[in-house]
Amino acid sequence: MREDFPRSVAKELDAADPLAHLRDRFVIADDDLIYLDGNSLGRLPAATPEHLDRLVRQGWGEQLIRSWPTWIDWGRRLGDRLATHALGARPGEVVVSDSTSVNLYKLAAAALDATGDRRTVLVDAEEFPSDRYILQGLAEARGLTVRTLPSDLDEGLRTDELRAALDDDVALVVLSAVAYRSGALQDMAAVNDAARRTGAVVLWDLSHAVGAVPIELTATGADLAVGCTYKYLNAGPGAPAFLYVRQELQASLRQPIQGWFGQRDQFTMGAAYEPTPDLDRFLVGTPPILALAALDPSLDVLAEAGIDRVRAKGRRLGEMIVDLADAWLTPYGFRVASPRDPDRRGSHVSLHHPEALRISRALAVDGRVVADYRTPDRLRLGPAPLYTRHVDVWDAMSRLRDLAERRGWERMPGEPSRVT
Ligand SMILES: *Cc1c(COP(=O)(O)O)cnc(C)c1O
């Protein structure tokens, strides 16, 4: 396969890549380090430090509280930008606020309080842990049942399995559009349609999808969604998340944290909580302006790239990983642990190997390739399309093969660490 797919082919793909120039819009502190973890923490956009510096010195340092009239609606302004460039939603349906976990809690609680006497919440057994824990807590507090649907670790939850589990007791379905471990991509329109037929509401977690695959919240008939901005959206560690509520539902849903940013006529400081009729009712408190601000420069890059071109490149990089893993790594006990059909996969690919944890460590230390380990035995490779070259993927796979050839992980510790 090295003969069939020589490094020069990867170089040619880079030369023809319409997004190649965007790599310069990111800080690449070490050109020899191959970063395949943009799905966990996106790189720093080159424009961000200066953008934040100006905000701190001028907006805060000089203008002081006089900046608040501009700042106060940034969550909505950035939400509208996200709606346009990444989410396929209408203005006034997306707001940036809080964390993904908190937004999931707010929207799940709002949905459960609005679904009458239905008593079941459906969730994929392999769903991201925070989502499952939050649903367990909400269900306990309300005397509801969480039904976890077993799904294939590599292929994700199948739509027909989900459809079979939907009955007239299901109030809420929580599902990732792209599964965090395998990268399995859901057919959002089919799931929304199946749920609507039975009267259930779907709350989408878009954390591993947004900024990697085009999302069409309006066209697919989505009701509720949340997601991260620090993964493929490159807004920085712990950057505020977003939430989406279909416009027609906004006035009828109430979230459980009755903060003053959800209050109608906020600054009249009235005696009783009365939420705004629109998306603002899903807000809680003062927005973290410095953290929000980092989303602007990163959305500038995404807008210039266009999400369709990002997706096309992400598909190609994923296919390279799959092809090279098949050709080079199978003899060493690796197996592709993601859907093989690129239409059914987001932008990351997982490989199965019994020594995945130690391999991920050796790959970082000796191979200078940053990927990550996911339980129980997966090596996850996330080549973010905005700044990852085809030749980076080729080199990463080649270094992984060299490591496999000499069993280079054997001297690495096998104990879990605080962060993986
Ligand atoms: C990364 C991720 C989260 C993270 O939520 P936080 O509140 O930011 O910690 C949630 N859900 C999914 C599916 C994720 O991939």
PDB file of N, CA, C and O and ligand atoms in Angstrom, residues 99-102 127-128 130-131 176 178 180 205 207-208 228 230-231, ligand 1:
ATOM      1  N   SER A  99     -22.519  25.884  29.601  1.00  0.00           N
ATOM      2  CA  SER A  99     -21.765  24.764  29.033  1.00  0.00           C
ATOM      3  C   SER A  99     -22.738  23.815  28.350  1.00  0.00           C
ATOM      4  O   SER A  99     -23.960  23.904  28.546  1.00  0.00           O
ATOM      5  N   THR A 100     -22.210  22.890  27.587  1.00  0.00           N
ATOM      6  CA  THR A 100     -23.072  21.905  26.928  1.00  0.00           C
ATOM      7  C   THR A 100     -23.870  21.116  27.968  1.00  0.00           C
ATOM      8  O   THR A 100     -25.071  20.899  27.812  1.00  0.00           O
ATOM      9  N   SER A 101     -23.186  20.712  29.042  1.00  0.00           N
ATOM     10  CA  SER A 101     -23.881  19.931  30.074  1.00  0.00           C
ATOM     11  C   SER A 101     -25.038  20.724  30.681  1.00  0.00           C
ATOM     12  O   SER A 101     -26.144  20.192  30.858  1.00  0.00           O
ATOM     13  N   VAL A 102     -24.787  21.993  31.013  1.00  0.00           N
ATOM     14  CA  VAL A 102     -25.844  22.809  31.625  1.00  0.00           C
ATOM     15  C   VAL A 102     -26.977  23.057  30.631  1.00  0.00           C
ATOM     16  O   VAL A 102     -28.164  22.983  30.981  1.00  0.00           O
ATOM     17  N   GLU A 127     -23.954   6.745  24.749  1.00  0.00           N
ATOM     18  CA  GLU A 127     -23.982   8.209  24.670  1.00  0.00           C
ATOM     19  C   GLU A 127     -22.906   8.817  25.580  1.00  0.00           C
ATOM     20  O   GLU A 127     -22.462   8.187  26.541  1.00  0.00           O
ATOM     21  N   PHE A 128     -22.509  10.028  25.283  1.00  0.00           N
ATOM     22  CA  PHE A 128     -21.499  10.722  26.079  1.00  0.00           C
ATOM     23  C   PHE A 128     -21.925  10.721  27.559  1.00  0.00           C
ATOM     24  O   PHE A 128     -23.081  10.986  27.874  1.00  0.00           O
ATOM     25  N   SER A 130     -21.735  12.617  30.281  1.00  0.00           N
ATOM     26  CA  SER A 130     -22.423  13.736  30.923  1.00  0.00           C
ATOM     27  C   SER A 130     -23.912  13.710  30.571  1.00  0.00           C
ATOM     28  O   SER A 130     -24.774  13.922  31.425  1.00  0.00           O
ATOM     29  N   ASP A 131     -24.218  13.421  29.338  1.00  0.00           N
ATOM     30  CA  ASP A 131     -25.613  13.382  28.895  1.00  0.00           C
ATOM     31  C   ASP A 131     -26.382  12.303  29.658  1.00  0.00           C
ATOM     32  O   ASP A 131     -27.490  12.535  30.143  1.00  0.00           O
ATOM     33  N   SER A 176     -26.600  11.945  20.156  1.00  0.00           N
ATOM     34  CA  SER A 176     -25.540  12.702  19.497  1.00  0.00           C
ATOM     35  C   SER A 176     -25.658  12.541  17.989  1.00  0.00           C
ATOM     36  O   SER A 176     -25.828  11.426  17.490  1.00  0.00           O
ATOM     37  N   VAL A 178     -23.181  13.040  15.950  1.00  0.00           N
ATOM     38  CA  VAL A 178     -21.967  12.265  15.668  1.00  0.00           C
ATOM     39  C   VAL A 178     -21.500  11.679  16.999  1.00  0.00           C
ATOM     40  O   VAL A 178     -21.276  12.416  17.957  1.00  0.00           O
ATOM     41  N   TYR A 180     -19.352  10.318  19.968  1.00  0.00           N
ATOM     42  CA  TYR A 180     -18.015  10.798  20.365  1.00  0.00           C
ATOM     43  C   TYR A 180     -16.933   9.738  20.196  1.00  0.00           C
ATOM     44  O   TYR A 180     -15.781  10.054  19.927  1.00  0.00           O
ATOM     45  N   ASP A 205     -27.433  16.333  20.674  1.00  0.00           N
ATOM     46  CA  ASP A 205     -26.129  16.815  21.122  1.00  0.00           C
ATOM     47  C   ASP A 205     -25.241  16.885  19.875  1.00  0.00           C
ATOM     48  O   ASP A 205     -24.936  15.862  19.263  1.00  0.00           O
ATOM     49  N   SER A 207     -22.141  18.178  19.719  1.00  0.00           N
ATOM     50  CA  SER A 207     -20.764  18.517  20.105  1.00  0.00           C
ATOM     51  C   SER A 207     -19.709  18.033  19.111  1.00  0.00           C
ATOM     52  O   SER A 207     -18.772  18.760  18.806  1.00  0.00           O
ATOM     53  N   HIS A 208     -19.852  16.808  18.631  1.00  0.00           N
ATOM     54  CA  HIS A 208     -18.839  16.271  17.713  1.00  0.00           C
ATOM     55  C   HIS A 208     -19.225  16.442  16.242  1.00  0.00           C
ATOM     56  O   HIS A 208     -18.541  15.932  15.356  1.00  0.00           O
ATOM     57  N   CYS A 228     -20.944  21.946  21.740  1.00  0.00           N
ATOM     58  CA  CYS A 228     -19.713  22.606  22.191  1.00  0.00           C
ATOM     59  C   CYS A 228     -19.181  23.570  21.133  1.00  0.00           C
ATOM     60  O   CYS A 228     -19.388  23.372  19.944  1.00  0.00           O
ATOM     61  N   TYR A 230     -15.724  24.404  21.602  1.00  0.00           N
ATOM     62  CA  TYR A 230     -14.263  24.290  21.760  1.00  0.00           C
ATOM     63  C   TYR A 230     -13.668  23.114  21.004  1.00  0.00           C
ATOM     64  O   TYR A 230     -12.468  22.901  21.044  1.00  0.00           O
ATOM     65  N   LYS A 231     -14.528  22.350  20.298  1.00  0.00           N
ATOM     66  CA  LYS A 231     -14.014  21.221  19.524  1.00  0.00           C
ATOM     67  C   LYS A 231     -13.730  21.718  18.106  1.00  0.00           C
ATOM     68  O   LYS A 231     -12.813  22.509  17.916  1.00  0.00           O
TER      69      LYS A 231
HETATM   70  C1  LIG B   1     -17.494  17.111  24.494  1.00  0.00           C
HETATM   71  C2  LIG B   1     -18.891  16.717  24.720  1.00  0.00           C
HETATM   72  C3  LIG B   1     -19.632  17.266  25.770  1.00  0.00           C
HETATM   73  C4  LIG B   1     -18.952  18.181  26.756  1.00  0.00           C
HETATM   74  O1  LIG B   1     -19.825  18.859  27.598  1.00  0.00           O
HETATM   75  P1  LIG B   1     -19.212  19.955  28.590  1.00  0.00           P
HETATM   76  O2  LIG B   1     -20.357  20.447  29.348  1.00  0.00           O
HETATM   77  O3  LIG B   1     -18.560  21.001  27.725  1.00  0.00           O
HETATM   78  O4  LIG B   1     -18.165  19.299  29.421  1.00  0.00           O
HETATM   79  C5  LIG B   1     -20.961  16.924  25.880  1.00  0.00           C
HETATM   80  N1  LIG B   1     -21.533  16.055  25.013  1.00  0.00           N
HETATM   81  C6  LIG B   1     -20.831  15.489  24.000  1.00  0.00           C
HETATM   82  C7  LIG B   1     -21.495  14.548  23.057  1.00  0.00           C
HETATM   83  C8  LIG B   1     -19.487  15.794  23.838  1.00  0.00           C
HETATM   84  O5  LIG B   1     -18.787  15.228  22.860  1.00  0.00           O
END
